[in-house]
Short mmCIF file of C-alpha atoms in Angstrom, two decimals:
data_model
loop_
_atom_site.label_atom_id
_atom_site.label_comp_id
_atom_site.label_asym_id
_atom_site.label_seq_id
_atom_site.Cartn_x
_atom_site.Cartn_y
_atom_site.Cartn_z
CA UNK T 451 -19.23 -13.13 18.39
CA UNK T 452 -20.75 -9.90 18.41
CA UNK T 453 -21.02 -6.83 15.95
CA UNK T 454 -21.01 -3.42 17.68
CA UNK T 455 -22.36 -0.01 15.89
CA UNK T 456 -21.49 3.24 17.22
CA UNK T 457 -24.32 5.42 16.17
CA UNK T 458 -23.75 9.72 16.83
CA UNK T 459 -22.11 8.51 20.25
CA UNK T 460 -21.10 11.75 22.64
CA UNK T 461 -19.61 11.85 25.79
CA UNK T 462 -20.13 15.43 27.55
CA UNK T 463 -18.88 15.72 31.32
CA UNK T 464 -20.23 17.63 34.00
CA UNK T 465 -17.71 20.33 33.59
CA UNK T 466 -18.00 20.59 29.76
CA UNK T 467 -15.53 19.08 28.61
CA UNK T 468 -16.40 17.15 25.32
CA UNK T 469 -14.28 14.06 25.09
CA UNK T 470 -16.10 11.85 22.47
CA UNK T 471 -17.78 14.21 19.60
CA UNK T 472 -20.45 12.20 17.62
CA UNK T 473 -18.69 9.16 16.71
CA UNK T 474 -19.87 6.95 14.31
CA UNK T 475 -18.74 3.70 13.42
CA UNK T 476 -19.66 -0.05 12.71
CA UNK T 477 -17.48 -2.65 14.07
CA UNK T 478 -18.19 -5.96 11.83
CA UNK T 479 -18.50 -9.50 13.42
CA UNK T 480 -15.15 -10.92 14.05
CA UNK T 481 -13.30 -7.86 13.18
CA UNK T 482 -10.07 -6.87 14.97
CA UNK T 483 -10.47 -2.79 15.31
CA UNK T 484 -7.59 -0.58 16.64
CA UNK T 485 -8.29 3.06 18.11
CA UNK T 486 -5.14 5.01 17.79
CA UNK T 487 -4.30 8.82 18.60
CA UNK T 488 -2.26 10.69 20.75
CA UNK T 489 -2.65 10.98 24.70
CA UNK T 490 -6.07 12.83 25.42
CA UNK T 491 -7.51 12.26 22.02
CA UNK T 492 -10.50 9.89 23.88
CA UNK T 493 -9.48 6.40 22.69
CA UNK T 494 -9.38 5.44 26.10
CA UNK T 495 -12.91 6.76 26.76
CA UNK T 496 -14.61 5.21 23.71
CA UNK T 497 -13.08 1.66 24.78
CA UNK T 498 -14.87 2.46 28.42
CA UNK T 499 -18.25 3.53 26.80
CA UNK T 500 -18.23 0.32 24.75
CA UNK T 501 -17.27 -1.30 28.12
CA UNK T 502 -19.99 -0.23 30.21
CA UNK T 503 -17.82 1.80 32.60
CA UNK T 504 -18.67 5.50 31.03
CA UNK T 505 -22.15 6.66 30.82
CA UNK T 506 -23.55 7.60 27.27
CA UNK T 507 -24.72 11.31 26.92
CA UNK T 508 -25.50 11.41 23.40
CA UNK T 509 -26.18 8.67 20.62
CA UNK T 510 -26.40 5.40 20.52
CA UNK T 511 -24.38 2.16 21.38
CA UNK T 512 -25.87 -1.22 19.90
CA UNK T 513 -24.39 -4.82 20.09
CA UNK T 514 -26.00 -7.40 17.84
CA UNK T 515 -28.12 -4.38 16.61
CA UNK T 516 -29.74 -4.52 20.66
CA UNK T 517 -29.15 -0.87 22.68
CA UNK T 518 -27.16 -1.22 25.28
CA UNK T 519 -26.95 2.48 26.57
CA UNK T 520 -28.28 1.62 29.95
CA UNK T 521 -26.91 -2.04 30.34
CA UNK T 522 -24.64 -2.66 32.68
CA UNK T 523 -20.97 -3.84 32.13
CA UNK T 524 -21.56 -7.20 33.35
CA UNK T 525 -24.50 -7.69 30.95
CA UNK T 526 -22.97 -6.40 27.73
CA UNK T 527 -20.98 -10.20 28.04
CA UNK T 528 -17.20 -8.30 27.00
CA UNK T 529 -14.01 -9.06 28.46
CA UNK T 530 -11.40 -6.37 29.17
CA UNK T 531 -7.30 -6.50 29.44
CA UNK T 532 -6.01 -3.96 30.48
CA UNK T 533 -2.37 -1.96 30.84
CA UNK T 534 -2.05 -2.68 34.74
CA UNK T 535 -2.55 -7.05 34.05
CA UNK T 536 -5.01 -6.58 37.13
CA UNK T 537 -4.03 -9.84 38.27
CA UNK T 538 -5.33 -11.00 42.03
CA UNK T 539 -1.75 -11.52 43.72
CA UNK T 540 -2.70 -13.97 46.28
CA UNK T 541 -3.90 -16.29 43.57
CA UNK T 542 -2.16 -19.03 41.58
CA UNK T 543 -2.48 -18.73 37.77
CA UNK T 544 -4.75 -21.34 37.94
CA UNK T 545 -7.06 -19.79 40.23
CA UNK T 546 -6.84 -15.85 38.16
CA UNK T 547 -8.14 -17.94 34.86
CA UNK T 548 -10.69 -19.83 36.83
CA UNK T 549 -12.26 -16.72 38.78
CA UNK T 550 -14.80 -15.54 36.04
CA UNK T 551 -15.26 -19.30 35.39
CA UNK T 552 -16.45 -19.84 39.34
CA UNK T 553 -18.33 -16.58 39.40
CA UNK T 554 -20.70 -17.96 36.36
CA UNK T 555 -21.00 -21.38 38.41
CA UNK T 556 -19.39 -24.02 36.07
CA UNK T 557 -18.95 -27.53 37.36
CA UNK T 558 -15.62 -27.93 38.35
CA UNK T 559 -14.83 -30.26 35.20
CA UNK T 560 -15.88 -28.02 32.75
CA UNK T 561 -13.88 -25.11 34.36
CA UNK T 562 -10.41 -27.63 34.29
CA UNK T 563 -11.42 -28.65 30.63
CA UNK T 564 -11.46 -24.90 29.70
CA UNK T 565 -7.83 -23.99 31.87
CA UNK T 566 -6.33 -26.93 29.87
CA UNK T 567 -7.57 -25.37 26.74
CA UNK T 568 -6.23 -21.32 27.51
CA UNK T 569 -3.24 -22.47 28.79
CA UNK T 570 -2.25 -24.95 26.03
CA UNK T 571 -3.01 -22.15 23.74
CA UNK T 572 -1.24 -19.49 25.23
CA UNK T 573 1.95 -21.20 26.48
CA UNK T 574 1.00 -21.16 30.12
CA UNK T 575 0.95 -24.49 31.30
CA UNK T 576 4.52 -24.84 33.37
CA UNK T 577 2.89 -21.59 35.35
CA UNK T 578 -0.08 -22.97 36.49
CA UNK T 579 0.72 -22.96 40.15
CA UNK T 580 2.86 -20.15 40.40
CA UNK T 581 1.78 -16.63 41.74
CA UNK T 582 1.77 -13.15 39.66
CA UNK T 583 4.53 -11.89 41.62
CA UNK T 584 6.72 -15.30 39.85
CA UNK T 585 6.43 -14.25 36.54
CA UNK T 586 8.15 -12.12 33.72
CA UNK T 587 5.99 -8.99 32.35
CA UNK T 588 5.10 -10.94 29.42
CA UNK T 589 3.36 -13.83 31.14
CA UNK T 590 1.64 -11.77 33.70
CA UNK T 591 -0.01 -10.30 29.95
CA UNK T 592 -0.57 -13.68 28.72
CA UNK T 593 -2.80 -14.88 32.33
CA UNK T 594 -4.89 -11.43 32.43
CA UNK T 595 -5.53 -12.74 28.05
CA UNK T 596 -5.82 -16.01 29.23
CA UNK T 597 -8.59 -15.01 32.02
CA UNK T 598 -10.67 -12.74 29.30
CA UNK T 599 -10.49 -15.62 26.91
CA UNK T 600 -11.76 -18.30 28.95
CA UNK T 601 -15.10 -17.54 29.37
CA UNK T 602 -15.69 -16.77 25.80
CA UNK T 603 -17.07 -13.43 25.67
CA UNK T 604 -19.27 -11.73 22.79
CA UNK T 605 -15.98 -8.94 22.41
CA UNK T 606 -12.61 -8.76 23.56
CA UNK T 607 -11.42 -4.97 24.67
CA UNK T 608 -8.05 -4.42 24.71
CA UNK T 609 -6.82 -1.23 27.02
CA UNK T 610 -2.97 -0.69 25.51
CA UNK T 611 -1.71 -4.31 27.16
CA UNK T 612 1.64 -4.07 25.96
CA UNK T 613 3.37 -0.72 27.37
CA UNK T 614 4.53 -2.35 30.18
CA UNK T 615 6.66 -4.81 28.26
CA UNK T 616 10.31 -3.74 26.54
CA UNK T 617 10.28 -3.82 23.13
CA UNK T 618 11.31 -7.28 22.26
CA UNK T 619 8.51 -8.49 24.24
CA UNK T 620 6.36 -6.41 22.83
CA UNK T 621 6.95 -7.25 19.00
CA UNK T 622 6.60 -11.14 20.48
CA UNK T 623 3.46 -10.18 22.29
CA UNK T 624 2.06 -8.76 19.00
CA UNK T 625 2.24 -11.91 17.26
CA UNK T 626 0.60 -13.64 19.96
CA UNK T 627 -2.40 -11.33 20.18
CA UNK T 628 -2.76 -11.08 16.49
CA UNK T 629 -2.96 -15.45 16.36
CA UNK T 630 -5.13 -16.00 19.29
CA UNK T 631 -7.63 -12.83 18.17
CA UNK T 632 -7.15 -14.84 14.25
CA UNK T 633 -7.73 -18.16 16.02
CA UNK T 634 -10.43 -17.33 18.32
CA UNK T 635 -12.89 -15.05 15.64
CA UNK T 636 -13.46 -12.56 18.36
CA UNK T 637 -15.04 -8.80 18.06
CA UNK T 638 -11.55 -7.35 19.46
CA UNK T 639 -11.51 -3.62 20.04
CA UNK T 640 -8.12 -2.64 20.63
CA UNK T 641 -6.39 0.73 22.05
CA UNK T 642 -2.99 1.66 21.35
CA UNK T 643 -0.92 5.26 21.11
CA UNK T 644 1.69 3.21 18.78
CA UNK T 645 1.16 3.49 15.58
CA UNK T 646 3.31 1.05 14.62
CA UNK T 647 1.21 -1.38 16.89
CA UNK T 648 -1.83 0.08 15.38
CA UNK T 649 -0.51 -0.49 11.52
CA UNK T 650 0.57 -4.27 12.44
CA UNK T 651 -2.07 -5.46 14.09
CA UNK T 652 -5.44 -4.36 12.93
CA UNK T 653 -8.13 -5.42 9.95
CA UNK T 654 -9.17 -1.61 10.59
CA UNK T 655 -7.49 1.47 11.77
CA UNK T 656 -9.57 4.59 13.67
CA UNK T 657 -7.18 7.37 13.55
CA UNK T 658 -8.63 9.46 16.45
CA UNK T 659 -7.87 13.48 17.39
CA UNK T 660 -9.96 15.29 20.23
CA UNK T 661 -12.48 13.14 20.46
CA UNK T 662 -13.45 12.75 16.94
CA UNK T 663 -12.93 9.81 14.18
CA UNK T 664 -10.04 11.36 11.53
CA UNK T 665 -9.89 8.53 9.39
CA UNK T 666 -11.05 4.80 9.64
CA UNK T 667 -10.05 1.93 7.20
CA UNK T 668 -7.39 -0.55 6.91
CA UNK T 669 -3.50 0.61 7.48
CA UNK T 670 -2.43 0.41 3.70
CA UNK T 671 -5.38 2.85 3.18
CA UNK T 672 -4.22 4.97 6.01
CA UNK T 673 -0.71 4.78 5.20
CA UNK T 674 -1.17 5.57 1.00
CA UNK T 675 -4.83 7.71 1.33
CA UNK T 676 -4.49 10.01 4.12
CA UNK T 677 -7.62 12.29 4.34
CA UNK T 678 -5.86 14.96 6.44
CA UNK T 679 -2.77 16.53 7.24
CA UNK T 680 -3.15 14.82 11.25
CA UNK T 681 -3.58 11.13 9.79
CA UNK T 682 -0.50 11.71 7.81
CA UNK T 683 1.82 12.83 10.19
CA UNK T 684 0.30 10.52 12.87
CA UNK T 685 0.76 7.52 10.23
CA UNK T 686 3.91 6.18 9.01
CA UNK T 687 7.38 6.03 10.90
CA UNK T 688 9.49 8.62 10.19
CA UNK T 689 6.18 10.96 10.11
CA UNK T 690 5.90 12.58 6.60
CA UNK T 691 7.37 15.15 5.55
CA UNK T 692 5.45 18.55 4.83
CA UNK T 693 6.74 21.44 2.78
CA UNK T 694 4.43 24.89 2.61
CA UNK T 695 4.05 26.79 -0.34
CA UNK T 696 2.25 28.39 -2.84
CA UNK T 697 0.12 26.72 -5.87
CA UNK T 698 1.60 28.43 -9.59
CA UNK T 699 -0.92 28.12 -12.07
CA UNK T 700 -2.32 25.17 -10.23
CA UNK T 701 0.40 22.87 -11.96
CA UNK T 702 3.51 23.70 -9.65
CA UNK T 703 4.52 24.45 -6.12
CA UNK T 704 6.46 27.40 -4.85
CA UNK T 705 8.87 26.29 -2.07
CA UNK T 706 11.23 26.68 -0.16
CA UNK T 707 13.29 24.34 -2.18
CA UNK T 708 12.66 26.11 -5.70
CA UNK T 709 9.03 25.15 -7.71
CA UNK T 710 7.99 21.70 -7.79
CA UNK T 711 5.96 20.95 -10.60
CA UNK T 712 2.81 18.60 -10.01
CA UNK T 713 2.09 15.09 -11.70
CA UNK T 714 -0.40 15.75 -14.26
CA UNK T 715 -2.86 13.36 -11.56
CA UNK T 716 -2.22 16.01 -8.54
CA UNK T 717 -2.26 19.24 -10.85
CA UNK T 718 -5.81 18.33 -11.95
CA UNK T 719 -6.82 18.25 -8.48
CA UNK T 720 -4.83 21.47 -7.15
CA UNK T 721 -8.18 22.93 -8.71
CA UNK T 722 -9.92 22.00 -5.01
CA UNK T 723 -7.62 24.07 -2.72
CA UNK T 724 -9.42 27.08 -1.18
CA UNK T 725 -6.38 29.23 -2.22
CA UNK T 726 -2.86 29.48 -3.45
CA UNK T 727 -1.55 27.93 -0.48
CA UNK T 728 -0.80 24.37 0.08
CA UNK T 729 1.59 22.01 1.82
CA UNK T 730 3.16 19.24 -0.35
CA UNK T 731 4.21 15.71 1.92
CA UNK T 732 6.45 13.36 0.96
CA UNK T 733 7.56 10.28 3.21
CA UNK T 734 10.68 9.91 4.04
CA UNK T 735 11.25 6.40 2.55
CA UNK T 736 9.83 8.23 -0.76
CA UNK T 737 13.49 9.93 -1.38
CA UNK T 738 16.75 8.62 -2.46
CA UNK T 739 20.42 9.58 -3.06
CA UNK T 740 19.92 11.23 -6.72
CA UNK T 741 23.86 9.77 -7.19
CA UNK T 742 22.57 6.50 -6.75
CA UNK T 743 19.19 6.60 -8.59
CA UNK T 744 19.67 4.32 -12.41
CA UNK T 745 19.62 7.51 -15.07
CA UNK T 746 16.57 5.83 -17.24
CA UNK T 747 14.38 6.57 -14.42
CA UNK T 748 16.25 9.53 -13.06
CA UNK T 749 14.72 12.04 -15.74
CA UNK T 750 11.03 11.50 -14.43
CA UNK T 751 11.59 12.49 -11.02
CA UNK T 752 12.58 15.79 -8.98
CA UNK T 753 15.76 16.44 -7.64
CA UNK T 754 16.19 18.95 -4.89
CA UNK T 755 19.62 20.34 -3.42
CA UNK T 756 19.55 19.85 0.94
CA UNK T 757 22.19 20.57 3.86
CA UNK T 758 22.60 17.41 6.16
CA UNK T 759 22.12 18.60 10.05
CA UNK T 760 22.72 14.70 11.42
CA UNK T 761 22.79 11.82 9.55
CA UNK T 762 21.77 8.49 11.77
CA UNK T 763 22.41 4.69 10.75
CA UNK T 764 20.70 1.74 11.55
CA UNK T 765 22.75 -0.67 9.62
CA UNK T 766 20.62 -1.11 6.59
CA UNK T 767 19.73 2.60 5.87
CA UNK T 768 20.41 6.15 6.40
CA UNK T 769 18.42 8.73 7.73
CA UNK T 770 19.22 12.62 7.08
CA UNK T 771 17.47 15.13 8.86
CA UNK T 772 17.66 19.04 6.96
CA UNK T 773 15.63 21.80 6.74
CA UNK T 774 13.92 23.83 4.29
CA UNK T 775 15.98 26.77 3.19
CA UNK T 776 12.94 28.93 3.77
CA UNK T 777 9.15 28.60 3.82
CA UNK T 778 5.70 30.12 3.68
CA UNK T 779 4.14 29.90 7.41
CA UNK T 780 1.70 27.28 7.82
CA UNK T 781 -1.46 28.34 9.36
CA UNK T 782 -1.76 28.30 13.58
CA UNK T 783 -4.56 24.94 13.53
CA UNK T 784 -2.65 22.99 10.50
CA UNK T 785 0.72 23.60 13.13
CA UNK T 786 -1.51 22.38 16.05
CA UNK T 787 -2.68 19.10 14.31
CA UNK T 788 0.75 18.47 13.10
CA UNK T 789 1.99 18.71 16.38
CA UNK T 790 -0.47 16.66 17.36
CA UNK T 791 0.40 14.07 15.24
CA UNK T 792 4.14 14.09 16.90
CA UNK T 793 5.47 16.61 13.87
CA UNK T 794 6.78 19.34 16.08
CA UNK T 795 7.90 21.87 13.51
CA UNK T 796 5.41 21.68 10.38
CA UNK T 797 7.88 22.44 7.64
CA UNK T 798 10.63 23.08 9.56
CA UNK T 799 13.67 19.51 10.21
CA UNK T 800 12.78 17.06 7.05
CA UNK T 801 14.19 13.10 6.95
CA UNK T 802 14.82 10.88 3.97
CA UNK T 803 15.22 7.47 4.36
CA UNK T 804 18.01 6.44 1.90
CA UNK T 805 20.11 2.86 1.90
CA UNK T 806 23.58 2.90 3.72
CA UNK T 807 24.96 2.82 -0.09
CA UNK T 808 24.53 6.80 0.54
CA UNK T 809 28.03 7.53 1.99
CA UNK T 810 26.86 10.91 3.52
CA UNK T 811 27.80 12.84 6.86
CA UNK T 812 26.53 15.75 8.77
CA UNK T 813 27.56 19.32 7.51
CA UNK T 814 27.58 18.09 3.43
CA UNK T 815 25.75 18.76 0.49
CA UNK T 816 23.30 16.08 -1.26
CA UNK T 817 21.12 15.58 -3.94
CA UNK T 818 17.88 13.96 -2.61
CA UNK T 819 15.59 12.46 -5.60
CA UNK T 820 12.03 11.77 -5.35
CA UNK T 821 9.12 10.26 -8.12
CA UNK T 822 6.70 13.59 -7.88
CA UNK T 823 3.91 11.00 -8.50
CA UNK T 824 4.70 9.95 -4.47
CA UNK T 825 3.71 13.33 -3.82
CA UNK T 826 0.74 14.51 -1.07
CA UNK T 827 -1.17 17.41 -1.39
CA UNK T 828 -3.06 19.30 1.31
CA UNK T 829 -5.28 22.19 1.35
CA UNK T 830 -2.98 24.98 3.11
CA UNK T 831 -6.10 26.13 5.25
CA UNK T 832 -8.31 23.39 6.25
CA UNK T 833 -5.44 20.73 5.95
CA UNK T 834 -7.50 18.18 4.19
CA UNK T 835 -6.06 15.57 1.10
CA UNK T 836 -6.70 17.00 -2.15
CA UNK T 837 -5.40 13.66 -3.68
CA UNK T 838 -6.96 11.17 -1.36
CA UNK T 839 -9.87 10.12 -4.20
CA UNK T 840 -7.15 9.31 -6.71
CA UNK T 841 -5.48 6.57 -4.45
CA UNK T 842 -6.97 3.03 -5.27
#
């Protein structure tokens, strides 16, 4: 077990190109740590800095509070798993567990004792004998696990092992690395573009973007207390919504959709935007059908009047993609880090999530209702929460 701190870390290559911009963090003994962003954003490169297999140009990298800038990979005592299984093919099972066993010189007992003990755990024990080329996707995952765990290492690092699997497998395969990483009290340090991996798996989040830490904390915090306009739309499934407009009297929001005033909480803070203009995000599971929402609650929320362009089901719920009937442009970088986050066309298509109760179709007219007090509010220039310090 092993607790790793991060410390101004930079990566600069040859050619200029920054990938990791001081990065700070402390990774806490035990602690299962996801690093999630979009392709490029230097997840990927962090994971190989901690690994050994980048060189450090700036900061500094310490395990158990020892620097380990200049040690080598096979001194830092860390396992890896990565994407590709990087199984040896002309080896049994057996023999891919036992090869970092043999290369440390165990007596032969103590390296059976510790098979019987990886396989039993991770269901591999009718595969023993059988080659790589013999086995299913998922099971090829479980021996490269299986081959990291054995030896025990200080910290697991975990390169995005599930892509190659289909879905199924991949929700299964979740489950499996949460228990053993649970079971085991391992440092785990794990790197995934899914979001949805990221929010299920992890004690901690680290919301990456160009090589630099967004956000870091635990995916409720994420998912509630955004601290930027990127770790919203990169967080949550449907991304969040965002509507530009223009702050009133700091107490209500010019939009496309008409003004929307601002819970008293979010009004008091409008006083910290740079300007008049903000962006207002909502998630789409925040909304319902306004003919379906029970009339003693449906006076303290907002009701706004939208044009269905598709409506998708997925048995249980409903949702509607519109647009905004107009809007006030968002500025170039907040459109960049939107996109960024997967949200193509800041302020442009909108989704609700509503129940399948909502007997709706492309082409109509609805009422979507939504509690203002759901509301997010971002700075319209640099992007930034403005309510993040009121969420508990």
């Amino acid at each position: 077990m092993a607790t790793i701190t991060l410390d101004h870390l930079d990566k600069l290559y040859p050619n200029g190109y920054h990938a990791i911009t001081d990065v700070n963090l402390d990774i806490e003994d035990g602690e299962f740590v996801i690093l999630v962003g979009p392709s490029g954003c230097g997840k990927s490169t962090l994971l190989n800095m901690i690994a050994g297999l980048e060189d450090i140009t700036g900061g500094e990298m310490r395990i158990d509070g020892k620097v380990v800038n200049d040690l080598s990979a096979r001194d830092r005592d860390i396992a890896m798993v990565f994407q590709s299984y990087a199984l040896y093919p002309h080896m049994t099972v057996r023999e891919n567990i036992a090869f970092p066993l043999k290369l440390a010189h165990l007596p032969k007992s103590e390296v059976n004792e510790k098979i019987a003990e990886v396989s039993a755990s991770l269901g591999l024990d009718e595969y023993l004998d059988r080659k790589p080329a013999q086995l299913s996707g998922g099971q090829r995952q479980r021996v490269a696990m299986g081959r990291a765990i054995v030896r025990r290492p200080k910290v697991f690092l975990m390169d995005e092992p599930l892509s190659n699997l289909d879905a199924k497998l991949r929700v299964q395969m979740r489950g499996e690395i949460a228990r053993l990483q649970k079971d085991l009290g391992v440092t785990t340090v794990y790197v995934t573009h899914d979001q949805t991996e990221a929010m299920t798996l992890g004690d901690r989040v680290v919301v990456m973007r160009k090589g630099v830490i967004q956000q870091a904390g635990s995916p409720d915090e994420l998912y509630r207390n955004p601290r930027n306009l990127f770790v919203a739309g990169f967080i949550g499934s449907p991304s969040m919504n965002f509507v530009p407009g223009r702050l009133i009297d700091r107490t209500t929001v010019a939009t496309g959709f008409g003004d929307i005033r601002l819970p008293e909480e979010l009004a008091a803070l409008a006083t910290r935007a740079t300007g008049e203009s903000v962006i207002l995000g909502i998630r789409p599971e925040d909304f319902d059908d306004a003919y379906l929402v029970d009339p003693a609650v449906a006076d303290r929320g907002t009701t706004i009047e939208v044009t269905l362009d598709m409506v998708e089901s997925t048995g249980a719920d409903r949702f509607i993609h519109f647009r905004a009937p107009e809007r006030h442009a968002p500025a170039d970088h907040l459109r960049e880090a939107a996109q960024d986050a997967g949200v193509d066309d800041l302020g442009g298509e909108l989704v609700a999530r509503v129940t399948n109760a909502s007997q709706v179709r492309p082409g109509m007219q609805m009422n979507l209702w939504f509690d203002p007090r759901s509301l997010h509010l971002f700075d319209g220039e640099s992007g930034d929460s403005l309510r993040q310090e009121t969420v508990s």
